């Protein structure tokens, strides 16, 4: 089989289609992110104007501040966040045990409890994402290796460039799919940490007298 036959074969056409789909996906995602960022900046300018117009109405100013706060959280997490969920996320972040990346990843699998705290459970959905994505990446790896070996076996510059293109498409698709895998792994990490105990922010150590009382020690007589 020569190079032209390889280019017109089913595997080569499938790789080309996958590359085009991945490129279109990335282009559409970049366009949506740019549009969302532009609209968000426009909304913030509108909030400033509304606050100036409602200067004499304290209740309206408080409401506009709440709406603006929710929009800020949407920009941080990439999804709409209710005020109660926002307070729970802030509490977790201020505890110092979680990074922003972990909270963004676990937000998809989070549920707000009645007491205002968050419960993270990737559960069956997370397991399905892991199994499906890893299986797909494994199949893509085998497919990409076979194509690269076939192209390199032709021993021509065109075939070498085609093999490099296959490797680039495979790397891009793998990176896209592995982001979902990493999100599930981070969500499970947050779930384990939440199960370990309360996540209150660190406070200053108690005075020595309080510490002695907690240890069951009595203060001795004062020295003269």
Coordinates of N, CA and C in Angstrom, one line a residue:
X1 N 0.9 -1.2 0.0 CA 0.0 0.0 0.0 C 0.9 1.2 0.0
X2 N 0.7 2.2 -1.0 CA 1.5 3.4 -1.1 C 0.8 4.5 -0.3
X3 N 1.4 5.7 -0.3 CA 0.9 6.8 0.5 C -0.4 7.2 0.1
X4 N -0.7 7.3 -1.2 CA -2.0 7.7 -1.7 C -3.1 6.8 -1.3
X5 N -2.8 5.5 -1.3 CA -3.8 4.5 -0.8 C -4.1 4.7 0.7
X6 N -3.0 5.0 1.5 CA -3.2 5.3 2.9 C -4.1 6.5 3.1
X7 N -3.9 7.6 2.3 CA -4.7 8.8 2.5 C -6.1 8.6 2.2
X8 N -6.4 7.7 1.3 CA -7.8 7.5 0.9 C -8.4 6.3 1.6
X9 N -7.7 5.7 2.6 CA -8.3 4.6 3.3 C -9.2 5.0 4.4
X10 N -10.0 4.1 4.9 CA -11.0 4.4 5.9 C -10.4 5.0 7.2
X11 N -9.3 4.4 7.8 CA -8.7 4.9 9.0 C -8.2 6.4 8.8
X12 N -7.6 6.7 7.6 CA -7.1 8.0 7.4 C -8.2 9.0 7.3
X13 N -9.3 8.7 6.6 CA -10.4 9.5 6.5 C -11.1 9.8 7.9
X14 N -11.2 8.7 8.7 CA -11.7 8.8 10.0 C -10.9 9.8 10.9
X15 N -9.6 9.7 10.8 CA -8.7 10.6 11.5 C -8.9 12.0 11.1
X16 N -9.0 12.2 9.8 CA -9.2 13.6 9.3 C -10.5 14.2 9.8
X17 N -11.6 13.3 9.8 CA -12.9 13.8 10.3 C -12.8 14.1 11.8
X18 N -12.1 13.3 12.6 CA -11.9 13.5 14.0 C -11.2 14.8 14.2
X19 N -10.1 15.1 13.4 CA -9.4 16.3 13.6 C -10.2 17.5 13.3
X20 N -11.0 17.4 12.2 CA -11.9 18.6 11.9 C -12.9 18.8 13.0
X21 N -13.5 17.7 13.5 CA -14.5 17.9 14.6 C -13.8 18.5 15.8
X22 N -12.6 18.1 16.2 CA -11.9 18.6 17.3 C -11.6 20.1 17.1
X23 N -11.2 20.5 15.9 CA -10.9 21.9 15.6 C -12.1 22.7 15.7
X24 N -13.2 22.2 15.2 CA -14.5 23.0 15.3 C -15.0 23.1 16.7
X25 N -14.8 22.1 17.5 CA -15.2 22.1 18.9 C -14.4 23.2 19.7
X26 N -13.1 23.2 19.4 CA -12.2 24.1 20.1 C -12.5 25.6 19.7
X27 N -12.8 25.7 18.4 CA -13.1 27.1 17.9 C -14.4 27.6 18.4
X28 N -15.4 26.7 18.5 CA -16.7 27.1 19.0 C -16.6 27.4 20.5
X29 N -15.9 26.6 21.2 CA -15.7 26.8 22.7 C -15.0 28.2 22.9
X30 N -14.0 28.5 22.1 CA -13.3 29.7 22.3 C -14.2 30.9 22.0
X31 N -15.0 30.8 20.9 CA -15.9 31.8 20.6 C -17.0 32.1 21.7
X32 N -17.5 31.0 22.2 CA -18.5 31.1 23.3 C -17.8 31.8 24.6
X33 N -16.6 31.4 24.9 CA -15.9 31.9 26.1 C -15.7 33.4 25.8
X34 N -15.3 33.8 24.6 CA -15.0 35.2 24.3 C -16.3 36.0 24.4
X35 N -17.4 35.4 23.9 CA -18.7 36.1 23.9 C -19.2 36.3 25.3
X36 N -19.0 35.2 26.1 CA -19.5 35.3 27.5 C -18.7 36.3 28.3
X37 N -17.4 36.4 28.1 CA -16.6 37.4 28.7 C -17.0 38.8 28.3
X38 N -17.2 39.0 27.1 CA -17.7 40.3 26.6 C -19.0 40.7 27.2
X39 N -19.9 39.8 27.2 CA -21.3 40.1 27.8 C -21.2 40.3 29.3
X40 N -20.3 39.6 29.9 CA -20.1 39.7 31.4 C -19.6 41.1 31.7
X41 N -18.6 41.6 31.0 CA -18.1 42.9 31.2 C -19.2 44.0 30.9
X42 N -20.0 43.7 29.9 CA -21.0 44.7 29.6 C -22.1 44.7 30.7
X43 N -22.4 43.5 31.3 CA -23.3 43.5 32.4 C -22.8 44.2 33.7
X44 N -21.5 44.1 33.9 CA -20.9 44.8 35.1 C -20.9 46.3 34.9
X45 N -20.7 46.8 33.7 CA -20.9 48.2 33.4 C -22.4 48.7 33.7
X46 N -23.3 47.8 33.3 CA -24.7 48.1 33.5 C -25.0 48.1 35.0
X47 N -24.4 47.2 35.8 CA -24.6 47.2 37.2 C -24.1 48.5 37.9
X48 N -23.0 49.0 37.4 CA -22.5 50.3 37.9 C -23.5 51.4 37.6
X49 N -24.0 51.4 36.4 CA -25.0 52.4 36.1 C -26.3 52.3 36.9
X50 N -26.7 51.0 37.2 CA -27.9 50.8 38.0 C -27.7 51.2 39.4
X51 N -26.5 51.0 39.9 CA -26.2 51.4 41.3 C -26.2 52.9 41.5
X52 N -25.7 53.6 40.5 CA -25.7 55.0 40.5 C -27.2 55.6 40.4
X53 N -28.0 54.9 39.6 CA -29.4 55.4 39.5 C -30.2 55.1 40.7
X54 N -29.9 54.0 41.5 CA -30.6 53.6 42.7 C -30.0 54.1 43.9
X55 N -29.2 55.2 43.8 CA -28.5 55.7 45.0 C -29.4 56.0 46.2
X56 N -30.6 56.5 45.9 CA -31.5 56.9 47.0 C -32.4 55.7 47.4
X57 N -32.2 54.6 46.9 CA -33.1 53.4 47.2 C -32.2 52.3 47.8
X58 N -32.1 52.2 49.1 CA -31.2 51.2 49.7 C -31.6 49.8 49.4
X59 N -32.9 49.5 49.3 CA -33.4 48.1 49.1 C -33.0 47.7 47.6
X60 N -33.1 48.6 46.7 CA -32.7 48.3 45.3 C -31.2 48.1 45.2
X61 N -30.5 48.9 45.9 CA -29.0 48.8 45.8 C -28.6 47.5 46.4
X62 N -29.2 47.0 47.5 CA -28.9 45.7 48.1 C -29.2 44.6 47.1
X63 N -30.3 44.7 46.4 CA -30.7 43.7 45.4 C -29.7 43.7 44.3
X64 N -29.3 44.8 43.8 CA -28.4 44.9 42.6 C -27.0 44.3 43.1
X65 N -26.6 44.5 44.3 CA -25.4 44.0 44.8 C -25.4 42.4 44.8
X66 N -26.6 41.9 45.2 CA -26.7 40.4 45.3 C -26.7 39.8 43.9
X67 N -27.4 40.5 42.9 CA -27.3 40.0 41.5 C -25.9 40.1 41.0
X68 N -25.2 41.2 41.3 CA -23.9 41.3 40.8 C -23.0 40.2 41.4
X69 N -23.2 39.9 42.7 CA -22.4 38.9 43.3 C -22.6 37.5 42.7
X70 N -23.8 37.2 42.3 CA -24.1 36.0 41.7 C -23.4 35.9 40.3
X71 N -23.4 37.0 39.6 CA -22.8 37.1 38.3 C -21.3 36.9 38.4
X72 N -20.7 37.4 39.5 CA -19.2 37.2 39.7 C -18.9 35.8 40.0
X73 N -19.7 35.1 40.8 CA -19.5 33.7 41.0 C -19.7 32.8 39.7
X74 N -20.6 33.3 38.9 CA -20.8 32.6 37.6 C -19.5 32.7 36.7
X75 N -18.9 33.9 36.8 CA -17.6 34.0 36.1 C -16.5 33.2 36.7
X76 N -16.5 33.0 38.0 CA -15.5 32.2 38.6 C -15.6 30.7 38.4
X77 N -16.8 30.2 38.5 CA -17.1 28.8 38.4 C -17.6 28.4 37.0
X78 N -17.9 29.3 36.1 CA -18.3 29.0 34.8 C -19.7 28.5 34.7
X79 N -20.5 28.5 35.8 CA -21.9 28.0 35.8 C -22.6 28.9 36.8
X80 N -24.0 29.0 36.7 CA -24.7 29.8 37.6 C -24.7 29.2 39.0
X81 N -24.5 30.0 40.0 CA -24.4 29.6 41.4 C -25.4 30.3 42.3
X82 N -26.2 29.6 43.0 CA -27.2 30.2 43.9 C -26.5 30.9 45.1
X83 N -27.1 31.9 45.7 CA -26.4 32.5 46.9 C -26.0 31.6 48.0
X84 N -26.9 30.6 48.3 CA -26.5 29.6 49.4 C -25.3 28.8 49.0
X85 N -25.3 28.3 47.7 CA -24.2 27.5 47.2 C -22.9 28.3 47.2
X86 N -23.1 29.6 46.9 CA -21.9 30.5 46.8 C -21.3 30.6 48.2
X87 N -22.2 30.8 49.3 CA -21.6 30.9 50.6 C -21.0 29.6 51.1
X88 N -21.5 28.4 50.7 CA -20.9 27.2 51.0 C -19.5 27.0 50.3
X89 N -19.4 27.4 49.1 CA -18.2 27.3 48.4 C -17.1 28.2 48.9
X90 N -17.5 29.4 49.3 CA -16.6 30.4 50.0 C -16.1 29.8 51.3
X91 N -17.0 29.2 52.1 CA -16.6 28.6 53.3 C -15.5 27.5 53.1
X92 N -15.8 26.6 52.1 CA -14.8 25.6 51.8 C -13.5 26.1 51.3
X93 N -13.5 27.2 50.5 CA -12.3 27.7 50.0 C -11.5 28.4 51.2
X94 N -12.2 29.1 52.0 CA -11.5 29.8 53.2 C -11.0 28.8 54.2
X95 N -11.4 27.6 54.1 CA -10.9 26.6 55.1 C -9.4 26.3 54.8
X96 N -9.0 26.6 53.6 CA -7.6 26.3 53.2 C -7.3 24.9 52.8
X97 N -8.3 24.0 52.7 CA -8.1 22.6 52.3 C -8.4 22.3 50.9
X98 N -9.0 23.3 50.2 CA -9.4 23.0 48.8 C -8.9 24.1 47.9
X99 N -8.4 23.7 46.7 CA -8.0 24.7 45.7 C -9.3 25.1 44.8
X100 N -9.1 26.2 44.1 CA -10.2 26.6 43.2 C -10.5 25.6 42.1
X101 N -9.4 24.9 41.7 CA -9.6 23.9 40.6 C -10.5 22.7 41.2
X102 N -10.2 22.3 42.4 CA -11.0 21.3 43.0 C -12.4 21.6 43.2
X103 N -12.7 22.9 43.6 CA -14.1 23.3 43.8 C -14.8 23.4 42.5
X104 N -14.1 23.9 41.4 CA -14.8 24.0 40.1 C -15.1 22.6 39.6
X105 N -14.2 21.6 39.8 CA -14.5 20.3 39.4 C -15.6 19.6 40.1
X106 N -15.6 19.8 41.4 CA -16.6 19.1 42.3 C -18.0 19.8 42.3
X107 N -18.1 21.0 41.7 CA -19.4 21.7 41.7 C -20.4 21.0 40.9
X108 N -20.0 20.3 39.9 CA -20.9 19.5 39.0 C -21.6 18.4 39.8
X109 N -20.8 17.8 40.8 CA -21.3 16.7 41.5 C -21.8 17.1 42.9
X110 N -21.9 18.4 43.2 CA -22.2 18.8 44.5 C -23.7 19.0 44.7
X111 N -24.1 18.9 46.0 CA -25.5 19.1 46.4 C -25.6 19.8 47.7
X112 N -26.5 20.8 47.8 CA -26.5 21.6 49.0 C -27.4 21.0 50.0
X113 N -26.8 20.7 51.2 CA -27.6 20.1 52.3 C -28.5 21.1 53.0
X114 N -29.4 20.7 53.8 CA -30.3 21.5 54.5 C -29.6 22.5 55.5
X115 N -28.5 22.1 56.0 CA -27.8 22.9 56.9 C -26.9 24.0 56.2
X116 N -26.9 24.0 54.9 CA -26.1 25.0 54.2 C -24.7 24.6 53.8
X117 N -24.4 23.3 54.0 CA -23.1 22.8 53.6 C -23.2 22.0 52.3
X118 N -22.1 21.8 51.7 CA -22.1 21.0 50.4 C -21.8 19.6 50.6
X119 N -22.4 18.8 49.8 CA -22.1 17.3 49.8 C -21.7 17.0 48.3
X120 N -20.6 16.4 48.2 CA -20.0 16.1 46.9 C -20.1 14.5 46.7
X121 N -20.8 14.1 45.7 CA -20.9 12.7 45.4 C -20.8 12.4 43.9
X122 N -19.6 12.1 43.3 CA -19.6 11.8 41.9 C -20.4 10.6 41.6
X123 N -20.4 9.6 42.5 CA -21.3 8.4 42.3 C -21.2 7.7 41.0
X124 N -22.4 7.2 40.5 CA -22.5 6.4 39.3 C -22.1 7.3 38.1
X125 N -22.5 8.6 38.1 CA -22.2 9.4 37.0 C -20.7 9.6 36.8
X126 N -20.0 9.9 37.9 CA -18.6 10.0 37.8 C -17.9 8.7 37.3
X127 N -18.4 7.6 37.9 CA -17.8 6.3 37.5 C -18.0 6.0 36.0
X128 N -19.2 6.4 35.5 CA -19.5 6.2 34.0 C -18.6 7.1 33.2
X129 N -18.4 8.4 33.6 CA -17.5 9.3 32.9 C -16.1 8.7 32.9
X130 N -15.6 8.2 34.0 CA -14.2 7.6 34.0 C -14.1 6.4 33.1
X131 N -15.1 5.5 33.2 CA -15.0 4.2 32.4 C -15.1 4.6 30.9
X132 N -16.1 5.4 30.5 CA -16.3 5.7 29.1 C -15.1 6.4 28.5
X133 N -14.6 7.4 29.3 CA -13.5 8.3 28.7 C -12.2 7.5 28.6
X134 N -11.9 6.7 29.7 CA -10.7 5.9 29.6 C -10.7 4.9 28.5
X135 N -11.9 4.2 28.3 CA -12.0 3.3 27.3 C -11.9 3.9 25.9
X136 N -12.4 5.1 25.7 CA -12.3 5.8 24.5 C -10.9 6.2 24.2
X137 N -10.2 6.7 25.2 CA -8.8 7.1 25.1 C -7.9 5.9 24.7
X138 N -8.2 4.8 25.4 CA -7.4 3.6 25.1 C -7.7 3.1 23.6
X139 N -8.9 3.1 23.1 CA -9.2 2.8 21.8 C -8.5 3.8 20.8
X140 N -8.6 5.1 21.1 CA -7.9 6.1 20.3 C -6.4 5.8 20.2
X141 N -5.8 5.4 21.4 CA -4.4 5.2 21.4 C -4.0 4.1 20.5
X142 N -4.7 3.0 20.5 CA -4.4 1.8 19.6 C -4.6 2.3 18.2
X143 N -5.7 3.0 17.9 CA -6.0 3.4 16.5 C -4.9 4.4 16.0
X144 N -4.4 5.3 16.9 CA -3.4 6.3 16.5 C -2.1 5.6 16.2
X145 N -1.7 4.6 17.1 CA -0.4 3.9 16.9 C -0.4 3.2 15.6
X146 N -1.5 2.5 15.3 CA -1.6 1.7 14.1 C -1.4 2.7 12.9
X147 N -2.1 3.8 12.9 CA -2.0 4.7 11.8 C -0.6 5.3 11.6
X148 N 0.0 5.6 12.8 CA 1.4 6.2 12.7 C 2.3 5.2 12.2
X149 N 2.2 3.9 12.6 CA 3.1 2.8 12.1 C 2.9 2.7 10.6
X150 N 1.6 2.7 10.1 CA 1.4 2.6 8.7 C 2.0 3.7 7.9
X151 N 1.8 4.9 8.4 CA 2.4 6.1 7.7 C 3.9 6.1 7.6
X152 N 4.5 5.7 8.8 CA 5.9 5.7 8.8 C 6.5 4.6 8.0
X153 N 5.7 3.5 7.8 CA 6.2 2.4 6.9 C 6.3 2.8 5.5
X154 N 5.7 3.8 5.0 CA 5.8 4.3 3.6 C 7.2 4.9 3.3
X155 N 7.8 5.5 4.3 CA 9.1 6.1 4.2 C 9.1 7.2 3.2
X156 N 8.3 8.2 3.5 CA 8.4 9.4 2.6 C 8.1 10.6 3.5
X157 N 8.5 11.8 3.1 CA 8.2 13.0 3.9 C 6.7 13.3 4.1
X158 N 5.9 13.0 3.0 CA 4.5 13.2 3.1 C 3.9 12.3 4.2
X159 N 4.3 11.1 4.2 CA 3.8 10.1 5.1 C 4.2 10.5 6.5
X160 N 5.5 11.0 6.7 CA 5.9 11.5 8.0 C 5.1 12.6 8.5
X161 N 4.8 13.6 7.6 CA 3.9 14.7 8.0 C 2.5 14.2 8.4
X162 N 2.0 13.3 7.7 CA 0.7 12.7 8.0 C 0.7 12.0 9.4
X163 N 1.8 11.3 9.7 CA 2.0 10.7 11.0 C 2.0 11.7 12.1
X164 N 2.7 12.9 11.8 CA 2.8 13.9 12.8 C 1.4 14.6 13.0
X165 N 0.6 14.7 11.9 CA -0.7 15.2 12.0 C -1.6 14.3 12.8
X166 N -1.5 13.0 12.6 CA -2.3 12.0 13.4 C -1.9 12.1 14.9
X167 N -0.6 12.3 15.2 CA -0.2 12.4 16.6 C -0.7 13.7 17.2
X168 N -0.8 14.8 16.4 CA -1.3 16.1 16.9 C -2.8 16.0 17.2
X169 N -3.5 15.3 16.3 CA -5.0 15.2 16.5 C -5.2 14.3 17.7
X170 N -4.5 13.2 17.8 CA -4.6 12.3 19.0 C -4.3 13.0 20.3
X171 N -3.3 13.8 20.3 CA -2.9 14.6 21.5 C -4.0 15.6 21.9
X172 N -4.5 16.3 20.9 CA -5.6 17.3 21.2 C -6.8 16.6 21.8
X173 N -7.3 15.5 21.1 CA -8.5 14.8 21.6 C -8.3 14.2 23.0
X174 N -7.1 13.6 23.2 CA -6.8 13.0 24.5 C -6.8 14.1 25.6
X175 N -6.3 15.3 25.3 CA -6.2 16.4 26.3 C -7.7 16.8 26.6
X176 N -8.5 16.9 25.6 CA -9.9 17.3 25.9 C -10.6 16.3 26.7
X177 N -10.5 15.0 26.4 CA -11.2 13.9 27.2 C -10.6 13.8 28.6
X178 N -9.3 13.9 28.7 CA -8.7 13.7 30.0 C -9.1 14.9 31.0
X179 N -9.5 16.0 30.5 CA -10.0 17.0 31.4 C -11.2 16.6 32.2
X180 N -12.1 15.8 31.6 CA -13.3 15.2 32.3 C -12.8 14.2 33.3
X181 N -11.8 13.4 33.0 CA -11.3 12.4 33.9 C -10.7 13.1 35.2
X182 N -9.9 14.2 34.9 CA -9.3 14.9 36.0 C -10.4 15.5 36.9
X183 N -11.5 16.0 36.3 CA -12.6 16.6 37.1 C -13.2 15.6 38.0
X184 N -13.4 14.4 37.6 CA -13.9 13.3 38.4 C -13.0 13.0 39.6
X185 N -11.7 12.9 39.2 CA -10.7 12.6 40.2 C -10.6 13.6 41.3
X186 N -10.7 14.9 40.9 CA -10.6 16.0 41.9 C -11.9 16.0 42.7
X187 N -13.1 15.7 42.1 CA -14.3 15.6 42.9 C -14.3 14.5 43.9
X188 N -13.7 13.4 43.6 CA -13.6 12.3 44.6 C -12.6 12.7 45.7
X189 N -11.6 13.5 45.4 CA -10.7 13.9 46.4 C -11.4 14.8 47.4
X190 N -12.2 15.8 46.8 CA -13.0 16.6 47.7 C -14.0 15.8 48.5
X191 N -14.6 14.8 48.0 CA -15.5 14.0 48.7 C -14.8 13.3 49.9
X192 N -13.6 12.8 49.7 CA -12.9 12.1 50.8 C -12.6 13.1 51.9
X193 N -12.1 14.3 51.5 CA -11.8 15.3 52.5 C -13.0 15.8 53.3
X194 N -14.1 15.9 52.6 CA -15.4 16.3 53.3 C -15.8 15.3 54.3
X195 N -15.5 14.0 54.0 CA -15.9 12.9 54.9 C -15.0 12.8 56.1
X196 N -13.9 13.5 56.1 CA -12.9 13.4 57.2 C -13.4 14.3 58.4
X197 N -14.2 15.3 58.1 CA -14.6 16.1 59.3 C -15.0 17.5 58.8
X198 N -15.3 18.3 59.8 CA -15.7 19.7 59.5 C -14.6 20.5 58.8
X199 N -15.0 21.5 58.0 CA -14.0 22.3 57.3 C -14.0 23.7 57.7
X200 N -14.0 24.0 59.0 CA -14.0 25.3 59.5 C -12.7 26.0 59.2
X201 N -12.6 27.3 58.9 CA -11.3 28.0 58.7 C -10.5 27.9 59.9
X202 N -9.2 27.9 59.7 CA -8.2 27.9 60.8 C -8.3 29.1 61.6
X203 N -8.3 29.0 63.0 CA -8.4 30.1 63.9 C -7.1 30.2 64.7
X204 N -6.9 31.3 65.4 CA -5.8 31.4 66.3 C -5.9 30.4 67.4
X205 N -4.7 29.9 67.9 CA -4.7 29.0 69.0 C -5.3 29.7 70.3
X206 N -5.9 28.9 71.2 CA -6.5 29.5 72.4 C -5.4 29.9 73.4
X207 N -5.8 30.8 74.3 CA -4.8 31.2 75.3 C -4.3 30.0 76.1
X208 N -3.2 30.2 76.8 CA -2.6 29.2 77.6 C -3.5 28.7 78.7
X209 N -4.3 29.6 79.3 CA -5.2 29.2 80.4 C -6.3 28.2 79.9
X210 N -6.9 28.6 78.7 CA -7.9 27.8 78.1 C -7.3 26.4 77.7
X211 N -6.1 26.4 77.2 CA -5.5 25.1 76.8 C -5.3 24.3 78.0
X212 N -4.9 24.8 79.1 CA -4.6 24.0 80.3 C -6.0 23.4 80.8
X213 N -7.1 24.2 80.8 CA -8.3 23.7 81.2 C -8.8 22.5 80.3
X214 N -8.5 22.6 79.0 CA -8.9 21.5 78.1 C -8.1 20.3 78.4
X215 N -6.9 20.4 78.8 CA -6.1 19.3 79.1 C -6.3 18.7 80.5
X216 N -7.2 19.4 81.3 CA -7.5 18.9 82.6 C -6.5 19.3 83.6
X217 N -5.8 20.4 83.4 CA -4.7 20.8 84.3 C -5.3 22.0 85.1
X218 N -4.9 22.1 86.3 CA -5.3 23.2 87.2 C -4.1 24.1 87.3
X219 N -4.5 25.4 87.4 CA -3.5 26.4 87.5 C -2.9 26.3 89.0
X220 N -1.6 26.4 89.1 CA -1.0 26.3 90.4 C -1.1 27.6 91.1
X221 N -0.7 27.7 92.4 CA -0.8 28.9 93.1 C 0.2 29.9 92.5
X222 N -0.3 31.2 92.6 CA 0.5 32.3 92.1 C 1.8 32.4 92.9
X223 N 2.9 32.6 92.1 CA 4.2 32.8 92.8 C 4.3 34.3 93.2
X224 N 4.9 34.5 94.4 CA 5.1 35.8 94.9 C 6.6 36.2 94.6

